[in-house]
Coordinates of C-alpha atoms in Angstrom, one line a residue:
Chain M
M1478 CA 155.6 -40.7 -80.3
E1479 CA 158.3 -41.3 -82.9
L1480 CA 160.9 -40.2 -80.5
I1481 CA 159.9 -42.6 -77.7
F1482 CA 159.9 -45.3 -80.3
L1483 CA 163.5 -44.6 -81.3
V1484 CA 164.6 -44.4 -77.7
F1485 CA 163.0 -47.8 -77.0
I1486 CA 165.0 -49.2 -79.9
L1487 CA 168.2 -47.7 -78.5
M1488 CA 167.6 -49.1 -75.1
L1489 CA 166.9 -52.6 -76.4
S1490 CA 169.9 -52.6 -78.8
I1491 CA 172.3 -51.6 -76.0
F1492 CA 171.2 -54.4 -73.8
L1493 CA 171.3 -56.8 -76.7
G1494 CA 174.8 -55.6 -77.5
F1495 CA 176.0 -56.3 -74.0
E1496 CA 174.6 -59.8 -74.0
L1497 CA 176.1 -60.6 -77.4
I1498 CA 179.6 -59.3 -76.7
N1499 CA 180.0 -60.6 -73.2
K1500 CA 180.3 -64.1 -74.6
V1501 CA 183.1 -63.3 -77.0
P1502 CA 186.4 -65.0 -75.9
A1503 CA 189.6 -63.0 -75.6
T1504 CA 191.1 -64.7 -78.5
L1505 CA 188.7 -63.0 -80.8
H1506 CA 188.8 -59.5 -79.4
T1507 CA 190.7 -58.0 -82.3
P1508 CA 188.5 -59.4 -85.0
L1509 CA 185.5 -58.4 -82.9
M1510 CA 186.7 -54.9 -82.7
S1511 CA 187.5 -54.5 -86.4
G1512 CA 184.2 -56.2 -87.2
A1513 CA 182.3 -53.9 -85.0
N1514 CA 184.2 -51.1 -86.6
A1515 CA 182.8 -52.1 -90.0
I1516 CA 179.3 -52.1 -88.6
S1517 CA 179.8 -48.6 -87.3
G1518 CA 180.3 -47.7 -91.0
I1519 CA 176.5 -48.0 -91.1
T1520 CA 176.7 -44.2 -91.1
V1521 CA 177.0 -44.7 -94.9
V1522 CA 173.3 -45.3 -95.0
G1523 CA 172.6 -41.9 -93.6
A1524 CA 175.3 -40.3 -95.8
I1525 CA 173.8 -41.7 -98.9
S1526 CA 170.5 -40.0 -98.4
L1527 CA 172.3 -36.7 -97.9
A1528 CA 174.7 -37.1 -100.9
G1529 CA 172.0 -37.8 -103.4
T1530 CA 169.6 -35.0 -103.0
G1531 CA 170.7 -33.4 -106.3
Q1532 CA 171.0 -30.0 -104.7
Q1533 CA 174.5 -28.5 -105.0
D1534 CA 174.6 -27.3 -101.5
L1535 CA 176.8 -27.7 -98.5
S1536 CA 174.9 -30.6 -97.0
N1537 CA 175.3 -32.5 -100.3
W1538 CA 179.1 -32.1 -100.2
L1539 CA 179.2 -33.1 -96.6
G1540 CA 177.1 -36.1 -97.4
A1541 CA 179.4 -37.2 -100.2
A1542 CA 182.5 -36.9 -98.0
A1543 CA 180.7 -38.9 -95.3
V1544 CA 179.9 -41.6 -97.9
A1545 CA 183.6 -41.9 -98.7
L1546 CA 184.8 -42.0 -95.1
A1547 CA 182.1 -44.5 -94.0
T1548 CA 182.9 -46.7 -97.1
V1549 CA 186.5 -46.9 -96.0
N1550 CA 185.2 -48.2 -92.7
V1551 CA 182.8 -50.7 -94.2
V1552 CA 185.1 -52.1 -96.9
G1553 CA 188.3 -52.0 -94.9
G1554 CA 186.7 -53.3 -91.7
Y1555 CA 185.0 -56.3 -93.2
M1556 CA 187.9 -57.2 -95.4
V1557 CA 190.6 -57.0 -92.7
T1558 CA 188.3 -58.9 -90.3
D1559 CA 187.9 -61.7 -92.8
R1560 CA 191.6 -61.8 -93.4
M1561 CA 192.3 -62.1 -89.7
L1562 CA 189.7 -64.7 -89.1
A1563 CA 190.9 -66.8 -92.0
M1564 CA 194.2 -67.2 -90.0
F1565 CA 192.6 -68.6 -86.9
K1566 CA 193.0 -72.4 -87.0
K1567 CA 192.3 -75.2 -84.6
R1568 CA 195.1 -77.6 -83.8
G1569 CA 195.5 -80.2 -86.5
S1570 CA 193.4 -78.5 -89.1
K1571 CA 195.7 -77.3 -91.9
Chain N
M652 CA 154.1 -45.2 -96.5
S653 CA 154.5 -46.3 -100.1
A654 CA 155.1 -50.0 -100.9
M655 CA 158.7 -49.1 -101.9
G656 CA 159.2 -47.2 -98.6
L657 CA 157.9 -50.2 -96.7
A658 CA 160.2 -52.6 -98.6
I659 CA 163.2 -50.3 -97.7
Q660 CA 162.3 -50.3 -94.0
M661 CA 161.9 -54.1 -94.0
A662 CA 165.3 -54.4 -95.6
F663 CA 166.7 -52.4 -92.7
V664 CA 165.0 -54.8 -90.3
V665 CA 166.6 -57.8 -92.0
A666 CA 170.0 -56.0 -92.1
A667 CA 169.8 -55.4 -88.3
A668 CA 169.0 -59.0 -87.7
L669 CA 172.0 -60.0 -89.8
F670 CA 174.2 -57.7 -87.7
I671 CA 173.0 -59.3 -84.5
F672 CA 173.3 -62.8 -85.8
G673 CA 176.8 -62.0 -87.2
L674 CA 178.0 -60.7 -83.8
K675 CA 176.6 -63.8 -82.2
L676 CA 178.6 -66.0 -84.5
L677 CA 181.7 -63.9 -83.8
G678 CA 181.5 -65.4 -80.3
S679 CA 183.3 -68.6 -81.3
A680 CA 186.4 -69.0 -83.4
A681 CA 184.8 -71.8 -85.4
T682 CA 181.9 -69.7 -86.6
A683 CA 183.5 -66.2 -86.5
R684 CA 184.3 -66.0 -90.2
R685 CA 180.8 -66.9 -91.2
G686 CA 179.5 -64.3 -88.7
N687 CA 181.6 -61.6 -90.3
M688 CA 180.3 -62.6 -93.7
L689 CA 176.7 -62.4 -92.5
S690 CA 177.3 -59.0 -91.0
A691 CA 178.8 -57.8 -94.4
V692 CA 175.7 -59.1 -96.2
G693 CA 173.6 -57.2 -93.8
M694 CA 175.6 -54.1 -94.6
L695 CA 175.3 -54.6 -98.3
L696 CA 171.5 -55.0 -98.0
A697 CA 171.3 -51.8 -95.9
I698 CA 173.3 -49.9 -98.5
V699 CA 171.2 -51.2 -101.5
A700 CA 168.0 -50.3 -99.6
A701 CA 169.3 -46.8 -98.9
L702 CA 170.2 -46.3 -102.6
L703 CA 166.6 -47.2 -103.6
D704 CA 165.2 -44.4 -101.6
Q705 CA 163.1 -42.1 -103.7
G706 CA 164.7 -39.0 -102.2
I707 CA 167.8 -39.8 -104.1
V708 CA 167.9 -38.3 -107.5
E709 CA 171.6 -38.0 -108.2
Y710 CA 174.1 -40.8 -107.9
Q711 CA 177.4 -39.5 -109.1
W712 CA 178.6 -38.2 -105.8
I713 CA 177.6 -41.4 -104.0
V714 CA 179.4 -43.5 -106.5
L715 CA 182.5 -41.3 -106.3
G716 CA 182.4 -41.7 -102.5
F717 CA 182.0 -45.5 -102.8
V718 CA 184.9 -45.8 -105.3
L719 CA 187.2 -43.6 -103.3
G720 CA 186.4 -45.0 -99.9
G721 CA 186.2 -48.6 -101.1
A722 CA 189.6 -48.4 -102.8
I723 CA 191.3 -46.9 -99.7
G724 CA 189.6 -49.4 -97.5
A725 CA 190.4 -52.4 -99.7
V726 CA 194.1 -51.5 -100.1
A727 CA 194.6 -50.8 -96.4
A728 CA 192.8 -54.1 -95.5
R729 CA 194.8 -56.1 -98.0
F730 CA 198.3 -54.8 -97.2
V731 CA 198.3 -53.9 -93.5
Q732 CA 200.8 -55.9 -91.5
M733 CA 199.2 -57.8 -88.6
T734 CA 201.6 -56.1 -86.2
S735 CA 200.0 -52.8 -87.3
M736 CA 196.5 -53.8 -86.7
P737 CA 196.1 -51.5 -83.7
E738 CA 197.0 -48.4 -85.8
M739 CA 194.6 -49.4 -88.5
V740 CA 191.7 -50.0 -86.2
A741 CA 192.5 -46.6 -84.5
L742 CA 192.4 -44.9 -87.9
F743 CA 189.2 -46.6 -89.0
N744 CA 187.5 -45.6 -85.7
G745 CA 188.5 -42.1 -86.6
F746 CA 187.0 -42.2 -90.1
G747 CA 183.7 -43.6 -88.6
G748 CA 183.6 -40.7 -86.2
M749 CA 184.3 -38.1 -88.9
A750 CA 181.5 -39.6 -91.1
S751 CA 179.1 -39.2 -88.2
L752 CA 180.2 -35.7 -87.6
L753 CA 179.6 -34.8 -91.3
V754 CA 176.2 -36.5 -91.3
G755 CA 175.2 -34.7 -88.2
A756 CA 176.3 -31.3 -89.7
A757 CA 174.5 -32.0 -93.0
A758 CA 171.3 -33.0 -91.2
L759 CA 171.1 -29.4 -89.8
A760 CA 169.6 -28.3 -93.1
T761 CA 166.4 -30.2 -92.4
A762 CA 166.4 -30.1 -88.6
G763 CA 163.2 -29.1 -87.0
S764 CA 162.7 -29.8 -83.3
T765 CA 165.1 -28.9 -80.5
F766 CA 165.5 -32.6 -79.9
T767 CA 166.9 -33.0 -83.4
L768 CA 169.3 -30.2 -82.7
V769 CA 170.5 -31.9 -79.5
T770 CA 171.2 -35.1 -81.4
I771 CA 173.0 -33.1 -84.1
V772 CA 175.2 -31.6 -81.4
L773 CA 175.8 -35.1 -79.9
S774 CA 176.8 -36.6 -83.3
I775 CA 179.2 -33.7 -84.0
L776 CA 180.7 -33.8 -80.5
I777 CA 181.2 -37.6 -80.3
G778 CA 182.1 -37.9 -83.9
G779 CA 184.6 -35.0 -83.7
L780 CA 186.4 -36.2 -80.5
T781 CA 186.5 -39.8 -81.9
F782 CA 188.2 -38.4 -85.0
T783 CA 191.0 -36.4 -83.5
G784 CA 191.3 -38.8 -80.5
S785 CA 191.8 -41.7 -83.0
L786 CA 194.3 -39.7 -85.0
V787 CA 196.4 -39.1 -81.9
A788 CA 196.0 -42.7 -80.9
W789 CA 197.2 -43.7 -84.3
G790 CA 200.1 -41.3 -84.1
K791 CA 201.1 -42.8 -80.7
L792 CA 200.7 -46.4 -81.9
S793 CA 202.7 -45.9 -85.1
E794 CA 205.3 -43.8 -83.1
T795 CA 204.7 -41.0 -85.6
I796 CA 204.5 -38.9 -82.4
G797 CA 206.0 -40.0 -79.1
S798 CA 204.0 -42.8 -77.4
G799 CA 204.5 -41.5 -73.9
A800 CA 202.0 -39.6 -71.9
V801 CA 201.9 -35.9 -72.5
T802 CA 201.0 -34.0 -69.4
F803 CA 201.5 -30.4 -68.4
R804 CA 200.6 -28.1 -65.5
G805 CA 197.0 -27.0 -65.6
Q806 CA 195.9 -29.7 -68.0
Q807 CA 192.8 -30.5 -65.9
I808 CA 191.8 -26.8 -66.0
V809 CA 192.3 -26.5 -69.7
N810 CA 190.2 -29.6 -70.2
S811 CA 187.5 -28.3 -67.9
L812 CA 187.4 -25.1 -69.9
I813 CA 187.0 -26.9 -73.1
V814 CA 184.1 -29.0 -71.7
A815 CA 182.5 -25.8 -70.4
G816 CA 183.0 -24.2 -73.8
I817 CA 181.3 -27.2 -75.5
V818 CA 178.3 -27.1 -73.1
V819 CA 177.9 -23.3 -73.5
S820 CA 178.1 -23.4 -77.3
A821 CA 175.8 -26.4 -77.5
V822 CA 173.1 -24.6 -75.5
M823 CA 173.5 -21.5 -77.6
F824 CA 173.4 -23.5 -80.8
C825 CA 170.1 -25.1 -79.7
L826 CA 168.7 -21.7 -78.9
Q827 CA 169.9 -20.0 -82.1
P828 CA 170.3 -22.7 -84.7
E829 CA 170.3 -20.1 -87.5
S830 CA 173.6 -18.4 -86.5
S831 CA 176.3 -20.8 -87.6
Q832 CA 179.1 -19.6 -85.4
W833 CA 178.0 -21.7 -82.5
L834 CA 178.1 -24.8 -84.8
Y835 CA 181.6 -24.0 -85.8
L836 CA 182.6 -23.5 -82.2
I837 CA 181.2 -26.9 -81.3
I838 CA 183.0 -28.6 -84.1
G839 CA 186.3 -26.9 -83.3
L840 CA 186.1 -27.6 -79.6
S841 CA 185.1 -31.2 -80.1
L842 CA 188.1 -31.7 -82.3
L843 CA 190.4 -30.1 -79.8
F844 CA 188.9 -32.1 -77.0
G845 CA 189.7 -35.3 -78.8
V846 CA 193.3 -34.4 -78.9
M847 CA 193.4 -33.2 -75.3
A848 CA 191.7 -36.4 -74.1
V849 CA 194.2 -38.8 -75.6
I850 CA 197.6 -37.1 -75.3
P851 CA 197.9 -37.7 -71.5
I852 CA 197.5 -41.5 -72.0
G853 CA 200.6 -43.5 -72.4
G854 CA 201.4 -46.3 -74.9
A855 CA 200.7 -49.2 -72.5
D856 CA 197.2 -48.0 -71.9
M857 CA 196.3 -48.0 -75.6
P858 CA 194.1 -51.1 -75.4
V859 CA 191.7 -49.2 -73.2
V860 CA 191.8 -46.1 -75.5
I861 CA 191.2 -48.0 -78.7
S862 CA 188.3 -49.9 -77.1
L863 CA 186.8 -46.7 -75.9
L864 CA 187.2 -44.9 -79.2
N865 CA 185.6 -48.0 -80.9
S866 CA 182.7 -47.6 -78.6
Y867 CA 182.5 -43.8 -79.4
S868 CA 182.5 -44.4 -83.1
G869 CA 179.4 -46.6 -82.6
L870 CA 177.7 -44.0 -80.3
A871 CA 178.4 -41.3 -82.8
A872 CA 176.6 -43.3 -85.5
C873 CA 173.8 -43.8 -83.0
A874 CA 173.5 -40.0 -82.4
A875 CA 173.6 -39.4 -86.2
G876 CA 170.8 -42.0 -86.5
F877 CA 168.6 -39.8 -84.1
A878 CA 169.5 -36.7 -86.1
I879 CA 168.2 -38.2 -89.4
N880 CA 165.6 -40.4 -87.9
S881 CA 167.1 -43.7 -89.0
N882 CA 166.4 -46.9 -87.1
I883 CA 169.2 -48.9 -88.6
L884 CA 171.8 -46.3 -87.6
I885 CA 170.6 -46.4 -84.0
V886 CA 170.5 -50.2 -83.8
A887 CA 173.9 -50.8 -85.4
G888 CA 175.5 -47.8 -83.6
A889 CA 174.2 -49.1 -80.2
L890 CA 175.6 -52.6 -80.9
V891 CA 179.0 -51.2 -81.6
G892 CA 178.8 -48.8 -78.7
A893 CA 178.0 -51.6 -76.3
S894 CA 180.7 -53.9 -77.7
G895 CA 183.3 -51.2 -77.2
I896 CA 182.2 -50.5 -73.7
I897 CA 182.5 -54.1 -72.7
L898 CA 186.0 -54.4 -74.2
T899 CA 186.9 -51.2 -72.3
Q900 CA 185.7 -52.8 -69.1
I901 CA 187.6 -56.0 -69.7
M902 CA 190.8 -54.0 -70.4
C903 CA 190.4 -51.9 -67.3
K904 CA 189.8 -54.9 -65.1
A905 CA 192.9 -56.6 -66.6
M906 CA 194.9 -53.6 -65.4
N907 CA 193.1 -53.4 -62.0
R908 CA 192.3 -49.7 -62.8
S909 CA 189.2 -47.7 -63.2
L910 CA 188.4 -46.0 -66.4
T911 CA 188.7 -42.6 -64.8
N912 CA 192.2 -43.5 -63.6
V913 CA 193.3 -44.6 -67.1
L914 CA 191.8 -41.5 -68.7
F915 CA 193.0 -38.8 -66.3
S916 CA 196.1 -40.0 -64.5
G917 CA 198.8 -39.9 -67.1
F918 CA 200.0 -43.2 -65.7
G919 CA 203.1 -43.6 -67.9
S920 CA 204.8 -40.4 -66.7
V921 CA 204.4 -40.4 -63.0
S922 CA 205.1 -43.8 -61.7
T923 CA 208.9 -43.9 -61.3
V924 CA 208.5 -45.2 -57.7
E925 CA 211.8 -46.4 -56.2
T926 CA 211.6 -49.9 -55.2
T927 CA 214.6 -51.8 -53.7
V928 CA 214.8 -55.1 -55.4
E929 CA 217.0 -57.8 -53.9
G930 CA 219.0 -60.3 -55.8
E931 CA 221.0 -60.0 -59.0
I932 CA 220.5 -60.3 -62.7
K933 CA 221.6 -63.6 -64.1
P934 CA 222.2 -63.6 -67.8
I935 CA 222.2 -66.8 -69.8
S936 CA 223.7 -67.6 -73.2
V937 CA 221.7 -69.0 -76.1
E938 CA 223.6 -72.2 -75.8
D939 CA 222.9 -72.7 -72.2
A940 CA 219.2 -71.8 -72.7
Y941 CA 219.1 -74.5 -75.3
Y942 CA 220.3 -77.2 -72.9
V943 CA 217.6 -76.2 -70.4
L944 CA 214.9 -76.2 -73.1
E945 CA 216.1 -79.5 -74.5
A946 CA 215.4 -81.2 -71.2
A947 CA 212.1 -79.5 -70.6
T948 CA 208.8 -81.4 -70.9
N949 CA 206.5 -78.4 -70.3
V950 CA 207.1 -75.0 -71.7
A951 CA 204.9 -71.9 -71.5
I952 CA 205.5 -68.9 -73.8
I953 CA 204.3 -65.5 -72.7
P954 CA 204.4 -62.9 -75.4
G955 CA 204.1 -59.2 -75.1
Y956 CA 204.3 -56.1 -77.2
G957 CA 208.0 -56.7 -77.7
M958 CA 207.2 -59.7 -79.8
A959 CA 205.2 -57.5 -82.1
V960 CA 208.0 -54.9 -82.3
A961 CA 210.6 -57.6 -83.1
Q962 CA 208.2 -59.3 -85.6
A963 CA 209.2 -62.5 -83.8
Q964 CA 205.9 -64.4 -84.1
H965 CA 207.0 -66.7 -86.9
V966 CA 210.3 -67.7 -85.2
V967 CA 208.3 -68.3 -82.0
K968 CA 206.0 -70.7 -83.8
E969 CA 209.0 -72.5 -85.3
L970 CA 210.6 -72.8 -81.8
A971 CA 207.3 -74.1 -80.4
E972 CA 207.2 -76.8 -83.1
L973 CA 210.7 -77.9 -82.5
L974 CA 210.0 -78.2 -78.8
E975 CA 206.9 -80.3 -79.5
E976 CA 208.9 -82.6 -81.8
N977 CA 211.2 -83.0 -78.8
G978 CA 208.3 -84.4 -76.8
C979 CA 207.6 -81.2 -74.9
E980 CA 204.2 -79.7 -74.2
V981 CA 204.0 -76.1 -75.3
N982 CA 201.3 -73.6 -74.4
F983 CA 201.0 -69.8 -74.9
G984 CA 199.8 -67.6 -72.0
I985 CA 198.1 -64.5 -73.2
H986 CA 197.4 -61.6 -70.9
P987 CA 194.3 -59.6 -71.8
V988 CA 196.3 -56.4 -72.1
A989 CA 199.4 -57.8 -73.7
G990 CA 200.1 -55.7 -76.8
R991 CA 198.5 -52.5 -77.9
M992 CA 194.9 -53.6 -78.5
P993 CA 192.6 -56.3 -77.1
G994 CA 193.5 -59.7 -78.6
H995 CA 196.7 -58.3 -80.3
M996 CA 198.9 -61.3 -79.5
N997 CA 196.2 -63.8 -80.6
V998 CA 196.1 -62.3 -84.0
L999 CA 199.9 -62.2 -84.4
L1000 CA 200.2 -65.9 -83.3
A1001 CA 197.3 -66.9 -85.6
E1002 CA 199.2 -65.2 -88.4
A1003 CA 202.1 -67.4 -87.6
D1004 CA 199.8 -70.5 -87.7
V1005 CA 199.7 -71.2 -84.0
P1006 CA 196.4 -73.0 -83.4
Y1007 CA 194.0 -71.0 -81.2
D1008 CA 193.5 -73.8 -78.8
Q1009 CA 197.1 -73.6 -77.9
L1010 CA 196.6 -70.0 -76.7
L1011 CA 195.5 -70.0 -73.1
E1012 CA 194.0 -67.1 -71.2
M1013 CA 195.6 -65.9 -68.0
D1014 CA 193.1 -67.6 -65.8
D1015 CA 193.7 -70.9 -67.5
I1016 CA 197.5 -70.8 -67.5
N1017 CA 198.1 -69.5 -64.0
P1018 CA 196.9 -72.7 -62.2
R1019 CA 199.3 -74.8 -64.4
M1020 CA 202.3 -72.6 -63.9
E1021 CA 203.8 -74.7 -61.1
T1022 CA 204.1 -77.7 -63.5
V1023 CA 205.8 -75.6 -66.1
D1024 CA 209.5 -76.3 -66.5
V1025 CA 210.4 -73.2 -68.5
A1026 CA 208.4 -70.1 -68.9
I1027 CA 209.7 -68.0 -71.8
V1028 CA 208.8 -64.3 -71.6
I1029 CA 209.1 -62.6 -74.9
G1030 CA 208.9 -58.9 -74.9
A1031 CA 206.4 -58.8 -72.0
N1032 CA 207.1 -56.9 -68.8
D1033 CA 204.3 -55.5 -66.7
V1034 CA 201.9 -58.3 -67.4
V1035 CA 204.3 -60.8 -65.7
N1036 CA 205.5 -58.5 -62.9
P1037 CA 205.2 -60.3 -59.6
A1038 CA 205.3 -56.9 -57.9
A1039 CA 201.6 -56.8 -58.7
R1040 CA 201.1 -59.6 -56.1
E1041 CA 203.9 -58.8 -53.7
V1042 CA 204.8 -55.2 -53.5
E1043 CA 202.0 -53.2 -52.0
S1044 CA 203.5 -49.9 -52.8
S1045 CA 203.9 -50.7 -56.5
P1046 CA 201.7 -48.7 -58.9
I1047 CA 200.5 -51.9 -60.4
Y1048 CA 199.7 -53.7 -57.1
G1049 CA 196.5 -55.7 -57.5
M1050 CA 196.7 -56.0 -61.3
P1051 CA 196.2 -59.6 -62.3
V1052 CA 199.4 -61.0 -63.9
I1053 CA 200.6 -64.2 -65.4
N1054 CA 202.6 -65.8 -62.6
V1055 CA 205.6 -66.9 -64.6
D1056 CA 207.8 -66.7 -61.5
K1057 CA 206.1 -69.8 -60.2
A1058 CA 207.5 -71.9 -63.1
R1059 CA 210.7 -73.9 -62.4
T1060 CA 212.8 -71.7 -64.7
V1061 CA 211.9 -68.4 -66.3
F1062 CA 213.7 -67.1 -69.4
V1063 CA 213.2 -63.4 -70.1
L1064 CA 214.0 -62.3 -73.6
K1065 CA 214.8 -58.6 -73.4
R1066 CA 216.7 -56.1 -75.3
S1067 CA 218.3 -54.4 -72.3
M1068 CA 217.5 -53.7 -68.7
A1069 CA 215.3 -50.6 -69.4
S1070 CA 212.0 -50.8 -67.6
G1071 CA 208.7 -51.4 -69.2
F1072 CA 206.3 -48.8 -70.7
A1073 CA 204.9 -48.1 -67.3
G1074 CA 208.4 -47.5 -66.0
I1075 CA 208.0 -49.9 -63.1
E1076 CA 210.9 -51.9 -61.7
N1077 CA 210.3 -55.7 -62.3
P1078 CA 211.5 -57.9 -59.4
L1079 CA 211.0 -60.9 -61.7
F1080 CA 214.3 -60.2 -63.3
Y1081 CA 216.1 -60.6 -60.0
K1082 CA 214.5 -63.9 -58.9
D1083 CA 216.6 -67.0 -58.3
N1084 CA 214.9 -69.0 -61.0
T1085 CA 215.0 -66.2 -63.7
R1086 CA 217.6 -66.1 -66.5
M1087 CA 217.9 -63.1 -68.8
L1088 CA 218.5 -63.8 -72.4
F1089 CA 219.6 -60.4 -73.7
G1090 CA 219.3 -59.2 -77.3
D1091 CA 216.8 -58.9 -80.0
A1092 CA 214.0 -61.4 -79.4
K1093 CA 213.9 -62.6 -83.0
E1094 CA 217.6 -63.2 -83.1
S1095 CA 217.7 -64.9 -79.7
I1096 CA 215.0 -67.3 -80.8
A1097 CA 216.5 -67.9 -84.2
G1098 CA 219.7 -68.8 -82.2
L1099 CA 217.8 -71.3 -80.2
I1100 CA 216.3 -72.8 -83.3
R1101 CA 219.8 -73.2 -84.8
E1102 CA 220.9 -75.1 -81.7
F1103 CA 217.9 -77.4 -82.0
S1104 CA 218.6 -78.3 -85.7

């Protein structure tokens, strides 16, 4: 049952994603992409649970490395998106 | 479920809602910054919730990962040049993919059902090919390696063999999860496949590749979510996956090519079709160009990758301002695949303080083209090539282009007569109303600015 439940979530999220992104204008495609990139850093959540088990085994090390990589994505992605979006200005607003 | 466990799960629900709302606000330039902020808050919430999980007894490695990753990310985000955004996004996509690969591999220790094993394979496969594919894309974009398409005889066969190898080792792994050689084989082949998939794709097709890799990084997170039974990974990964796929579609449409064609044809290398172009090249000096611009009342500027290479966005903005002071209407026409990633030109011009409502999309500028006195093409080639409309034998025939040749006069700023990335002859350069302003784009424009002042 759990599996079906997860697949349901997947299906709905994909449709939702299509609906949301279809409306983004071309001007914002780069920030959209780097912003989405930051969201894909969500893997960090999974990595945390693997890196903190307290067992000094392989999966602990893999988890720790994954935390580092995903954090690059999260921090870098959100920061650079913000930096870009701050530059987008309407005519006359300085 | 304990009260704590429930609270953590609820926090994930809220985080997912914030991601969704954030993406929604990214749909308009006025609210986009707030949207990104909301999405970041959602991420913070999800991370805090994950840290509170009772399964976590040791924090030093997590903190080390945060500090290391955070520092790298922050420094990169702070100092990257806007012209290098495509490289950076490519690299970040790769990191996301690698993280998912590692999570997938680590989840093996607790894997139970065959279904979990399948999702582990998927997260390793997608994560691995995203990682090396992104590294190759990064190399091509930063010109660390040649940006041209690399093709060799028997490429399709080699790729088919790799895919077959992946399928076989995936099946074997699911049957015998305890023998680790199949796992290593999958990892190795996935990494190899990422390289093989991106090397035959030329520089000009990079917008498609980056969008696709962006999508993969999301799908990898999604697969990792299945591997460790995490809702939030599945939702967030699927959102990113969907967004990347839509961008990929938009890019393909803007080049009038199917995704399969982009991925497998090695476009940049083959299309040196001989077309006989009639007419002659008519160069123009900066001084003469100035006189024409001085008299113009409606100017359209069409930038391309060349503007990014020459770092000319700031002088372009300065020229646009001078023209406006001179009583001229100035608009920018942005082709969807101008540059090396979706929206590349928009970001560069935003950096130079060009207001976004002055940037027109192709479908908005084309109907106005006949009223334009001067169209200035800066470092763009294929996206303004009239052969796409006129020459049926042209490889880009049917691709939607910005119809600069319909303007009264066209200035093409170009370094030399070498053809564009796609290697296609451009009849625009030989048209009666076209004048070529040879030289470095930045210097040519600076010359025009000097004439104005």
